[in-house]
Tab-separated table of C-alpha atoms and ligand atoms in Angstrom:
chain	number	residue	atom	x	y	z
K	627	UNK	CA	-16.965	3.523	20.473
K	628	UNK	CA	-14.109	5.912	21.084
K	629	UNK	CA	-12.962	8.209	18.429
K	630	UNK	CA	-8.546	8.069	20.128
K	631	UNK	CA	-7.471	11.682	20.014
K	632	UNK	CA	-4.879	12.561	17.396
K	633	UNK	CA	-1.397	13.020	19.225
K	634	UNK	CA	-0.658	16.332	17.105
K	635	UNK	CA	-2.620	19.517	16.506
K	636	UNK	CA	-2.844	21.712	13.379
K	637	UNK	CA	-0.710	24.446	12.975
K	638	UNK	CA	-1.121	25.017	8.707
K	639	UNK	CA	-4.663	24.516	7.029
K	640	UNK	CA	-5.366	23.881	3.674
K	641	UNK	CA	-8.613	25.006	2.174
K	642	UNK	CA	-10.884	22.137	0.625
K	643	UNK	CA	-13.877	23.224	-2.753
K	644	UNK	CA	-16.957	22.291	-2.412
K	645	UNK	CA	-19.007	20.472	-5.152
K	646	UNK	CA	-22.551	19.620	-5.705
K	647	UNK	CA	-23.732	16.391	-7.068
K	648	UNK	CA	-24.328	17.449	-10.401
K	649	UNK	CA	-20.651	18.855	-11.043
K	650	UNK	CA	-19.410	15.717	-9.609
K	651	UNK	CA	-21.608	13.582	-11.853
K	652	UNK	CA	-20.145	15.758	-14.648
K	653	UNK	CA	-16.769	15.719	-13.603
K	654	UNK	CA	-16.276	12.020	-13.178
K	655	UNK	CA	-17.743	11.426	-16.687
K	656	UNK	CA	-15.837	13.799	-18.007
K	657	UNK	CA	-12.832	12.153	-16.447
K	658	UNK	CA	-13.455	8.584	-18.228
K	659	UNK	CA	-14.903	7.057	-15.138
K	660	UNK	CA	-11.760	6.979	-13.985
K	661	UNK	CA	-10.855	8.651	-10.396
K	662	UNK	CA	-7.012	8.936	-11.376
K	663	UNK	CA	-8.004	11.159	-13.950
K	664	UNK	CA	-9.594	13.561	-11.918
K	665	UNK	CA	-8.200	16.790	-10.657
K	666	UNK	CA	-7.911	16.591	-7.359
K	667	UNK	CA	-9.345	20.229	-6.315
K	668	UNK	CA	-12.676	18.461	-7.448
K	669	UNK	CA	-12.382	16.123	-4.821
K	670	UNK	CA	-13.773	16.382	-1.256
K	671	UNK	CA	-12.129	13.843	1.031
K	672	UNK	CA	-9.065	11.961	-0.954
K	673	UNK	CA	-8.683	8.373	-0.054
K	674	UNK	CA	-7.112	7.900	-2.972
K	675	UNK	CA	-3.868	6.525	-1.363
K	676	UNK	CA	-1.884	6.952	1.661
K	677	UNK	CA	1.093	6.878	-0.551
K	678	UNK	CA	2.704	10.705	-0.667
K	679	UNK	CA	-0.519	12.134	0.873
K	680	UNK	CA	0.743	12.636	4.137
K	681	UNK	CA	1.748	16.015	6.103
K	682	UNK	CA	4.899	16.524	7.650
K	683	UNK	CA	6.067	17.340	11.064
K	684	UNK	CA	7.033	20.905	12.240
K	685	UNK	CA	10.096	18.782	12.703
K	686	UNK	CA	10.377	17.661	9.341
K	687	UNK	CA	10.214	21.246	7.351
K	688	UNK	CA	12.608	22.119	9.806
K	689	UNK	CA	14.861	19.569	8.776
K	690	UNK	CA	14.302	20.785	5.472
K	691	UNK	CA	16.518	23.857	6.014
K	692	UNK	CA	19.539	21.543	7.121
K	693	UNK	CA	19.226	19.726	3.538
K	694	UNK	CA	23.180	19.082	2.006
K	695	UNK	CA	22.404	19.774	-1.642
K	696	UNK	CA	26.147	18.113	-2.483
K	697	UNK	CA	25.920	15.736	-5.616
K	698	UNK	CA	27.871	13.306	-3.788
K	699	UNK	CA	28.462	12.522	0.043
K	700	UNK	CA	26.328	15.099	1.383
K	701	UNK	CA	25.575	15.211	5.281
K	702	UNK	CA	21.839	14.006	4.441
K	703	UNK	CA	23.096	11.028	2.934
K	704	UNK	CA	24.736	9.894	6.076
K	705	UNK	CA	21.752	11.861	8.349
K	706	UNK	CA	19.246	9.199	6.229
K	707	UNK	CA	21.713	5.730	6.350
K	708	UNK	CA	22.283	6.215	9.970
K	709	UNK	CA	18.643	6.590	10.906
K	710	UNK	CA	17.936	3.337	8.675
K	711	UNK	CA	20.828	1.254	9.956
K	712	UNK	CA	19.710	2.057	13.616
K	713	UNK	CA	15.882	1.281	13.327
K	714	UNK	CA	16.300	-2.250	10.627
K	715	UNK	CA	19.525	-3.020	11.189
K	716	UNK	CA	21.053	-3.332	7.583
K	717	UNK	CA	24.632	-2.716	6.936
K	718	UNK	CA	23.516	-1.118	3.266
K	719	UNK	CA	20.978	1.776	2.653
K	720	UNK	CA	20.350	2.990	-0.560
K	721	UNK	CA	17.940	6.067	-1.069
K	722	UNK	CA	15.568	6.107	-4.154
K	723	UNK	CA	13.024	8.781	-5.453
K	724	UNK	CA	9.868	5.762	-4.727
K	725	UNK	CA	9.320	2.367	-3.956
K	726	UNK	CA	8.750	1.278	-7.557
K	727	UNK	CA	12.608	2.700	-8.430
K	728	UNK	CA	13.300	-0.182	-5.509
K	729	UNK	CA	11.753	-2.270	-7.538
K	730	UNK	CA	13.312	-1.152	-10.719
K	731	UNK	CA	17.311	-0.982	-9.189
K	732	UNK	CA	16.982	-4.517	-7.245
K	733	UNK	CA	14.608	-6.883	-9.300
K	734	UNK	CA	17.034	-7.273	-12.032
K	735	UNK	CA	19.551	-8.844	-9.843
K	736	UNK	CA	17.306	-11.844	-9.114
K	737	UNK	CA	14.628	-11.826	-11.566
K	738	UNK	CA	14.834	-12.629	-15.394
K	739	UNK	CA	12.919	-14.656	-18.729
K	740	UNK	CA	12.203	-18.144	-17.235
K	741	UNK	CA	12.159	-17.007	-13.200
K	742	UNK	CA	8.908	-16.647	-11.160
K	743	UNK	CA	8.320	-14.274	-7.812
K	744	UNK	CA	6.076	-15.857	-4.864
K	745	UNK	CA	4.147	-13.275	-2.580
K	746	UNK	CA	1.752	-13.415	-0.329
K	747	UNK	CA	0.358	-10.830	-2.723
K	748	UNK	CA	2.164	-8.706	-4.613
K	749	UNK	CA	0.826	-4.458	-5.029
K	750	UNK	CA	0.595	-3.109	-8.734
K	751	UNK	CA	3.514	-1.850	-9.190
K	752	UNK	CA	5.545	-4.879	-8.007
K	753	UNK	CA	3.459	-7.308	-10.070
K	754	UNK	CA	4.657	-4.399	-12.979
K	755	UNK	CA	8.363	-4.811	-11.817
K	756	UNK	CA	8.421	-8.535	-11.642
K	757	UNK	CA	7.203	-8.459	-15.454
K	758	UNK	CA	9.590	-6.217	-16.369
K	759	UNK	CA	12.203	-8.576	-15.361
K	760	UNK	CA	11.019	-10.451	-17.580
K	761	UNK	CA	10.028	-12.745	-14.795
K	762	UNK	CA	6.270	-14.376	-13.501
K	763	UNK	CA	4.433	-13.655	-10.924
K	764	UNK	CA	2.747	-16.474	-8.253
K	765	UNK	CA	1.151	-15.692	-4.767
K	766	UNK	CA	0.350	-17.811	-1.747
K	767	UNK	CA	-1.409	-15.729	0.335
K	768	UNK	CA	-3.762	-17.648	3.301
K	769	UNK	CA	-7.149	-18.303	2.435
K	770	UNK	CA	-8.570	-15.964	5.312
K	771	UNK	CA	-8.110	-12.781	3.369
K	772	UNK	CA	-10.228	-13.571	0.908
K	773	UNK	CA	-13.676	-14.472	3.249
K	774	UNK	CA	-13.923	-10.452	4.610
K	775	UNK	CA	-16.612	-11.184	7.181
K	776	UNK	CA	-13.658	-13.605	8.672
K	777	UNK	CA	-11.932	-12.082	11.498
K	778	UNK	CA	-8.923	-13.465	11.620
K	779	UNK	CA	-5.920	-11.406	13.264
K	780	UNK	CA	-2.880	-12.220	10.276
K	781	UNK	CA	-4.581	-12.037	7.394
K	782	UNK	CA	-1.807	-10.921	5.382
K	783	UNK	CA	0.238	-13.929	6.228
K	784	UNK	CA	1.708	-16.251	3.073
K	785	UNK	CA	0.172	-19.503	3.078
K	786	UNK	CA	3.007	-21.629	3.881
K	787	UNK	CA	1.745	-24.821	2.261
K	788	UNK	CA	0.653	-23.178	-1.043
K	789	UNK	CA	4.203	-21.770	-1.015
K	790	UNK	CA	6.142	-24.910	-0.799
K	791	UNK	CA	3.650	-26.534	-3.677
K	792	UNK	CA	4.670	-23.618	-5.879
K	793	UNK	CA	8.433	-24.402	-5.490
K	794	UNK	CA	8.565	-27.461	-5.835
K	795	UNK	CA	5.970	-27.267	-8.692
K	796	UNK	CA	8.514	-24.704	-10.716
K	797	UNK	CA	11.333	-25.704	-8.885
K	798	UNK	CA	13.551	-23.898	-6.666
K	799	UNK	CA	16.275	-23.061	-9.008
K	800	UNK	CA	13.260	-21.149	-10.824
K	801	UNK	CA	12.350	-18.976	-7.771
K	802	UNK	CA	13.936	-15.923	-8.139
K	803	UNK	CA	13.154	-14.238	-5.001
K	804	UNK	CA	10.464	-14.711	-2.223
K	805	UNK	CA	8.603	-11.273	-1.438
K	806	UNK	CA	6.476	-10.360	1.520
K	807	UNK	CA	4.865	-7.230	1.789
K	808	UNK	CA	4.263	-5.825	5.263
K	809	UNK	CA	1.566	-5.225	5.540
K	810	UNK	CA	-0.388	-6.971	2.708
K	811	UNK	CA	-1.587	-4.256	0.648
K	812	UNK	CA	-3.793	-6.340	-1.482
K	813	UNK	CA	-5.630	-8.387	1.244
K	814	UNK	CA	-6.301	-5.044	2.801
K	815	UNK	CA	-3.853	-3.670	4.640
K	816	UNK	CA	-3.763	-6.949	6.913
K	817	UNK	CA	-0.945	-7.380	9.334
K	818	UNK	CA	1.592	-10.269	8.558
K	819	UNK	CA	3.013	-12.540	11.849
K	820	UNK	CA	5.963	-12.711	13.126
K	821	UNK	CA	5.738	-16.302	13.412
K	822	UNK	CA	4.554	-16.764	9.632
K	823	UNK	CA	7.430	-14.466	8.787
K	824	UNK	CA	9.902	-17.132	10.339
K	825	UNK	CA	8.293	-19.764	8.743
K	826	UNK	CA	8.747	-18.155	5.502
K	827	UNK	CA	12.359	-17.378	6.224
K	828	UNK	CA	12.848	-21.127	7.307
K	829	UNK	CA	11.488	-22.114	3.582
K	830	UNK	CA	13.932	-19.190	1.876
K	831	UNK	CA	16.527	-21.016	3.779
K	832	UNK	CA	15.875	-24.888	3.346
K	833	UNK	CA	15.479	-23.549	-0.749
K	834	UNK	CA	18.384	-21.448	-1.229
K	835	UNK	CA	16.266	-18.909	-2.123
K	836	UNK	CA	16.111	-15.069	-2.272
K	837	UNK	CA	14.145	-13.249	0.472
K	838	UNK	CA	13.097	-9.401	-0.178
K	839	UNK	CA	10.228	-7.506	2.606
K	840	UNK	CA	8.387	-5.515	0.502
K	841	UNK	CA	8.235	-2.822	3.781
K	842	UNK	CA	5.876	0.115	2.815
K	843	UNK	CA	3.868	-0.397	5.547
K	844	UNK	CA	5.828	-2.187	7.715
K	845	UNK	CA	5.545	-0.042	11.140
K	846	UNK	CA	1.656	-0.780	11.442
K	847	UNK	CA	2.557	-4.317	10.413
K	848	UNK	CA	4.989	-3.906	13.600
K	849	UNK	CA	2.058	-1.909	16.035
K	850	UNK	CA	0.005	-5.064	14.824
K	851	UNK	CA	2.047	-7.917	15.952
K	852	UNK	CA	2.670	-5.880	19.317
K	853	UNK	CA	-1.066	-5.666	19.987
K	854	UNK	CA	-1.851	-9.034	18.758
K	855	UNK	CA	1.194	-11.497	19.005
K	856	UNK	CA	1.365	-12.230	22.255
K	857	UNK	CA	5.386	-13.363	22.666
K	858	UNK	CA	5.463	-9.607	21.015
K	859	UNK	CA	3.318	-7.871	23.623
K	860	UNK	CA	6.291	-5.912	25.760
K	861	UNK	CA	8.456	-5.499	22.677
K	862	UNK	CA	8.945	-1.911	21.478
K	863	UNK	CA	7.913	-1.403	17.661
K	864	UNK	CA	11.246	-1.283	16.752
K	865	UNK	CA	12.640	-4.452	18.207
K	866	UNK	CA	9.985	-6.076	16.665
K	867	UNK	CA	10.996	-4.410	13.181
K	868	UNK	CA	14.363	-5.653	13.296
K	869	UNK	CA	13.560	-9.277	14.322
K	870	UNK	CA	11.468	-9.386	11.035
K	871	UNK	CA	14.241	-7.374	8.974
K	872	UNK	CA	16.714	-9.769	10.439
K	873	UNK	CA	14.875	-12.581	8.710
K	874	UNK	CA	14.945	-11.529	5.161
K	875	UNK	CA	18.161	-10.507	2.995
K	876	UNK	CA	17.177	-7.428	1.582
K	877	UNK	CA	14.222	-4.952	1.828
K	878	UNK	CA	12.374	-2.272	-0.831
K	879	UNK	CA	10.491	0.492	0.596
K	880	UNK	CA	8.214	2.913	-0.471
K	881	UNK	CA	8.830	5.682	1.887
K	882	UNK	CA	5.590	7.870	0.820
K	883	UNK	CA	3.849	5.401	3.864
K	884	UNK	CA	4.651	5.008	7.341
K	885	UNK	CA	7.319	6.707	7.038
K	886	UNK	CA	5.483	10.549	7.037
K	887	UNK	CA	7.209	12.032	3.971
K	888	UNK	CA	5.719	12.966	0.430
K	889	UNK	CA	8.472	11.382	-1.526
K	890	UNK	CA	11.330	8.931	-1.001
K	891	UNK	CA	11.922	5.231	-1.042
K	892	UNK	CA	15.013	2.866	0.611
K	893	UNK	CA	16.600	-0.295	-0.548
K	894	UNK	CA	18.374	-2.353	2.121
K	895	UNK	CA	20.981	-5.583	2.397
K	896	UNK	CA	21.372	-7.315	5.706
K	897	UNK	CA	24.587	-8.377	4.806
K	898	UNK	CA	27.815	-5.509	3.904
K	899	UNK	CA	29.657	-7.905	1.641
K	900	UNK	CA	26.552	-9.006	-0.636
K	901	UNK	CA	27.710	-9.382	-3.975
K	902	UNK	CA	24.480	-7.427	-5.610
K	903	UNK	CA	25.475	-4.526	-3.608
K	904	UNK	CA	27.558	-3.260	-6.435
K	905	UNK	CA	24.405	-3.745	-8.753
K	906	UNK	CA	22.183	-1.822	-6.626
K	907	UNK	CA	24.928	1.187	-7.059
K	908	UNK	CA	25.564	0.701	-10.728
K	909	UNK	CA	21.494	0.625	-11.626
K	910	UNK	CA	20.705	3.336	-9.070
K	911	UNK	CA	23.200	5.562	-11.075
K	912	UNK	CA	22.016	4.782	-13.919
K	913	UNK	CA	18.009	4.832	-13.632
K	914	UNK	CA	18.020	7.282	-10.156
K	915	UNK	CA	21.216	9.614	-9.589
K	916	UNK	CA	24.415	8.463	-7.597
K	917	UNK	CA	23.711	6.507	-4.898
K	918	UNK	CA	24.758	9.373	-2.131
K	919	UNK	CA	21.280	10.587	-3.490
K	920	UNK	CA	19.228	8.466	-5.402
K	921	UNK	CA	17.011	10.806	-7.320
K	922	UNK	CA	15.663	12.663	-3.526
K	923	UNK	CA	17.091	16.056	-2.808
K	924	UNK	CA	19.208	16.508	-0.026
K	925	UNK	CA	16.389	18.057	2.593
K	926	UNK	CA	14.452	14.911	1.083
K	927	UNK	CA	16.793	12.887	2.789
K	928	UNK	CA	16.514	15.079	5.929
K	929	UNK	CA	12.808	14.950	5.931
K	930	UNK	CA	12.715	11.034	5.684
K	931	UNK	CA	15.786	10.747	8.643
K	932	UNK	CA	13.272	12.315	10.648
K	933	UNK	CA	9.590	10.459	9.796
K	934	UNK	CA	11.494	7.014	10.136
K	935	UNK	CA	11.747	7.860	13.760
K	936	UNK	CA	8.152	9.714	13.489
K	937	UNK	CA	6.782	6.400	11.899
K	938	UNK	CA	7.486	4.443	14.586
K	939	UNK	CA	6.306	6.131	17.809
K	940	UNK	CA	3.896	4.249	19.618
K	941	UNK	CA	1.615	6.516	20.304
K	942	UNK	CA	1.135	7.739	17.070
K	943	UNK	CA	0.420	4.107	15.649
K	944	UNK	CA	-1.487	3.785	18.158
K	945	UNK	CA	-4.154	6.486	17.168
K	946	UNK	CA	-3.617	5.776	13.418
K	947	UNK	CA	-4.618	2.039	13.892
K	948	UNK	CA	-7.530	2.791	16.187
K	949	UNK	CA	-8.658	5.410	13.931
K	950	UNK	CA	-9.081	2.259	11.356
K	951	UNK	CA	-10.774	0.607	13.849
K	952	UNK	CA	-13.361	3.644	14.742
K	953	UNK	CA	-14.134	3.575	11.021
K	954	UNK	CA	-14.854	-0.497	11.055
K	955	UNK	CA	-16.439	-0.431	13.966
K	956	UNK	CA	-19.189	2.417	12.697
K	957	UNK	CA	-19.575	0.864	9.552
K	958	UNK	CA	-19.811	-2.608	11.715
K	959	UNK	CA	-23.452	-0.607	13.104
K	960	UNK	CA	-24.647	-0.435	9.429
K	961	UNK	CA	-23.820	-3.452	8.670
K	962	UNK	CA	-21.549	-2.414	5.720
K	963	UNK	CA	-18.987	-5.503	4.573
K	964	UNK	CA	-15.627	-4.588	4.771
K	965	UNK	CA	-12.192	-6.055	5.153
K	966	UNK	CA	-12.579	-6.856	8.578
K	967	UNK	CA	-10.830	-6.782	10.788
K	968	UNK	CA	-9.819	-3.105	9.363
K	969	UNK	CA	-6.781	-2.825	7.930
K	970	UNK	CA	-3.475	-0.653	9.052
K	971	UNK	CA	-3.563	2.009	5.904
K	972	UNK	CA	-7.518	2.044	5.324
K	973	UNK	CA	-10.453	0.730	4.898
K	974	UNK	CA	-11.329	-1.896	2.000
K	975	UNK	CA	-14.778	-1.874	1.500
K	976	UNK	CA	-16.298	-5.280	0.044
K	977	UNK	CA	-18.129	-3.932	-3.232
K	978	UNK	CA	-18.659	-7.720	-4.187
K	979	UNK	CA	-21.257	-7.653	-1.080
K	980	UNK	CA	-22.721	-4.258	-2.575
K	981	UNK	CA	-23.651	-5.736	-5.986
K	982	UNK	CA	-23.335	-9.293	-6.111
K	983	UNK	CA	-25.674	-8.466	-9.116
K	984	UNK	CA	-22.331	-6.992	-11.621
K	985	UNK	CA	-19.583	-9.453	-12.515
K	986	UNK	CA	-16.304	-8.988	-11.714
K	987	UNK	CA	-15.817	-7.649	-15.626
K	988	UNK	CA	-18.216	-4.669	-15.136
K	989	UNK	CA	-16.089	-4.098	-11.845
K	990	UNK	CA	-17.791	-3.861	-8.971
K	991	UNK	CA	-15.085	-2.389	-6.786
K	992	UNK	CA	-14.840	0.632	-9.420
K	993	UNK	CA	-18.420	1.271	-9.568
K	994	UNK	CA	-18.622	1.394	-5.888
K	995	UNK	CA	-15.772	3.666	-5.895
K	996	UNK	CA	-17.512	5.883	-8.661
K	997	UNK	CA	-20.796	5.832	-6.487
K	998	UNK	CA	-19.318	7.061	-3.434
K	999	UNK	CA	-17.471	10.349	-5.255
K	1000	UNK	CA	-20.844	11.001	-6.713
K	1001	UNK	CA	-22.404	11.068	-3.551
K	1002	UNK	CA	-19.822	13.101	-0.971
K	1003	UNK	CA	-16.430	13.899	-3.256
K	1004	UNK	CA	-14.953	11.101	-1.576
K	1005	UNK	CA	-12.255	9.321	-3.782
K	1006	UNK	CA	-11.327	5.816	-3.442
K	1007	UNK	CA	-9.881	3.297	-5.528
K	1008	UNK	CA	-10.684	-0.165	-6.907
K	1009	UNK	CA	-8.492	-2.763	-5.766
K	1010	UNK	CA	-9.890	-6.016	-7.378
K	1011	UNK	CA	-10.729	-6.897	-10.961
K	1012	UNK	CA	-10.508	-3.943	-12.952
K	1013	UNK	CA	-6.806	-3.417	-11.068
K	1014	UNK	CA	-5.247	-6.602	-11.529
K	1015	UNK	CA	-5.833	-6.554	-15.039
K	1016	UNK	CA	-5.279	-8.820	-17.994
K	1017	UNK	CA	-3.376	-12.110	-18.085
K	1018	UNK	CA	0.263	-10.607	-19.272
K	1019	UNK	CA	0.246	-14.162	-21.656
K	1020	UNK	CA	-2.764	-14.523	-22.784
K	1021	UNK	CA	-4.268	-11.054	-23.042
K	1022	UNK	CA	-7.003	-12.180	-20.873
K	1023	UNK	CA	-9.019	-10.135	-18.081
K	1024	UNK	CA	-8.520	-12.181	-14.807
K	1025	UNK	CA	-10.507	-11.844	-11.995
K	1026	UNK	CA	-9.671	-11.140	-8.490
K	1027	UNK	CA	-10.634	-13.113	-5.266
K	1028	UNK	CA	-11.664	-9.411	-3.490
K	1029	UNK	CA	-13.491	-7.195	-5.307
K	1030	UNK	CA	-12.367	-4.024	-2.845
K	1031	UNK	CA	-12.907	-0.419	-3.407
K	1032	UNK	CA	-10.183	1.165	-1.555
K	1033	UNK	CA	-10.405	3.747	1.363
K	1034	UNK	CA	-6.660	4.619	1.885
K	1035	UNK	CA	-6.411	7.007	4.648
K	1036	UNK	CA	-3.798	10.062	4.462
K	1037	UNK	CA	-1.563	10.144	7.479
K	1038	UNK	CA	-2.085	12.920	9.987
K	1039	UNK	CA	-3.984	15.025	6.951
K	1040	UNK	CA	-8.089	14.782	8.008
K	1041	UNK	CA	-10.119	15.000	11.261
K	1042	UNK	CA	-12.630	12.620	13.144
K	1043	UNK	CA	-15.314	15.169	11.316
K	1044	UNK	CA	-14.486	13.604	8.161
K	1045	UNK	CA	-14.328	10.553	8.655
K	1046	UNK	CA	-17.607	10.867	10.064
K	1047	UNK	CA	-19.400	12.309	7.044
K	1048	UNK	CA	-17.418	9.523	4.782
K	1049	UNK	CA	-19.456	6.948	7.093
K	1050	UNK	CA	-22.756	8.352	6.782
K	1051	UNK	CA	-21.811	8.799	2.967
K	1052	UNK	CA	-21.366	5.112	2.573
K	1053	UNK	CA	-24.031	4.204	4.031
K	1054	UNK	CA	-26.171	6.366	1.926
K	1055	UNK	CA	-24.523	4.617	-0.837
K	1056	UNK	CA	-25.495	1.324	0.879
K	1057	UNK	CA	-28.694	1.705	1.048
K	1058	UNK	CA	-28.997	2.554	-2.615
K	1059	UNK	CA	-27.123	-0.822	-4.038
K	1060	UNK	CA	-29.524	-2.545	-5.316
K	1061	UNK	CA	-30.583	0.049	-7.564
K	1062	UNK	CA	-27.602	-0.102	-9.252
K	1063	UNK	CA	-27.661	-2.887	-12.513
K	1064	UNK	CA	-25.128	-2.590	-14.287
K	1065	UNK	CA	-20.836	-1.719	-14.127
K	1066	UNK	CA	-18.180	-0.274	-16.956
K	1067	UNK	CA	-16.428	-1.744	-19.803
K	1068	UNK	CA	-13.486	-0.076	-20.705
K	1069	UNK	CA	-12.963	1.866	-23.575
K	1070	UNK	CA	-9.378	2.263	-24.210
K	1071	UNK	CA	-6.213	0.959	-21.927
K	1072	UNK	CA	-2.478	0.818	-22.466
K	1073	UNK	CA	-1.037	-2.468	-22.147
K	1074	UNK	CA	0.560	-2.278	-18.580
K	1075	UNK	CA	-0.717	-0.700	-15.388
K	1076	UNK	CA	-3.703	0.141	-16.931
K	1077	UNK	CA	-5.700	0.997	-14.235
K	1078	UNK	CA	-3.973	4.311	-13.644
K	1079	UNK	CA	-4.393	5.534	-17.092
K	1080	UNK	CA	-7.776	3.707	-18.674
K	1081	UNK	CA	-10.972	5.028	-20.049
K	1082	UNK	CA	-14.143	3.341	-18.839
K	1083	UNK	CA	-18.337	3.815	-20.199
K	1084	UNK	CA	-21.252	2.571	-18.100
K	1085	UNK	CA	-22.124	-0.609	-19.581
K	1086	UNK	CA	-25.836	0.188	-20.019
K	1087	UNK	CA	-26.447	4.617	-19.414
W	351	LIG	N1	5.046	-1.595	-2.594
W	351	LIG	C1	3.771	-1.656	-2.171
W	351	LIG	C2	3.423	-2.578	-0.787
W	351	LIG	C3	3.010	-0.252	-2.181
W	351	LIG	O1	1.676	-0.267	-1.451
W	351	LIG	C4	3.641	0.480	-3.113
W	351	LIG	C5	2.538	1.440	-3.598
W	351	LIG	C6	4.710	0.202	-3.404
W	351	LIG	C7	5.451	-1.271	-3.227
W	351	LIG	C8	5.226	0.875	-4.734
W	351	LIG	O2	5.779	2.229	-3.958
W	351	LIG	O3	4.439	3.866	-4.896
W	351	LIG	O4	6.097	4.881	-3.276
W	351	LIG	O5	6.361	3.763	-6.003
W	351	LIG	N2	1.514	1.728	-3.192
W	351	LIG	C9	0.679	3.087	-3.270
W	351	LIG	C10	-1.058	2.505	-3.081
W	351	LIG	C11	0.559	4.072	-4.604
W	351	LIG	O6	-1.627	3.327	-3.197
W	351	LIG	O7	-1.080	1.714	-2.588
W	351	LIG	P1	5.480	3.764	-4.881
């Protein structure tokens, strides 16, 4: 297979520290076997997240100089609003400092105690903000996503029959909103088809339920749709984006992903006269800052306005998805299991298949992440039972459908030789998989979003 050449070249570099295996064993122990607690300088290739870890372009760095830092009504705000309105076709655009801020500002308009939100899968902070608003999460991801070896084109889709069953079970009046996560991060960065989005929108319309897009990786999703959904083959990524967004009422977006900046977020509302816009502005002023800057600097708004267009450049997106495909095909050669086909923002190794001997409550995804760090200084993270945590009502450890170790690839940061090194290291860990007999237990955890802070220890030394 071929590595698709980068549609950019390097203008500035950042040295990386080299460490030995013995040093890394020490560092991860000191970090309580939690990769979030490592110092970043002790990591060689950092795939903890693709969020805010992107390299900005020369055009974005120059745009920073045009930042208008006025408190209210800055030029930069209008630049951003125009760009977002042009791409998404929504009338009201609210900048916020990141994705979870968008959730915090928007969700209380639709969710409260006694209500539910249904998603094709929630990402961790989105789940937390549904629960912080007092509501509970229900999920209806398509069954294909549970089988990492099944190569289906749209493993991020909503299971429409299950969604309708959940609506009937809980009563449509109790479903505060439906969230479509595109791409579906927890399912492995897997795309949602336009057909599926239309079916979800039709159900929401039938039952009068608010539809929100969790749009962090909407551009990668649109590119998958262009490549895989026949009807969209001749459409541009921007046209596909417009089609998706006109089906929903609102979107919440972490702009730290597909819009290639280091910080930022957006809320979008399709209709200019939606009554909850007032509540969005009020919440934004209380929690984020005045609604024309939403917790961002003027220069951040400018970089985001440029990044919105760079993020839908089709040469870029072909390269981006091509990189994931290359890594996936090389792993196939070694017979290494991952959520296949490869997702849009990373590779999700199937840790349950690496370590069938380790039960979910000893966190196979975390075990694999730790082994990879020790092997070569690669940092990934668990997307499995360790991340999902405990049931908010009973406090019991939940079992995740999949036990993934996610390698989320930052945008425009690493080169083919980094990926080749990573692939060889994964293979070394794969070859030694039967020697790992036990996982980890948690010795301390906070009540919410525990995986970021928890401390762990090996079940047996
Ligand atoms: N929605 C999705 C689908 C996400 O993946 C994330 C963040 C958020 C919302 C929240 O956005 O971080 O800007 O507040 N995901 C990151 C990740 C952190 O590593 O996947 P945020």
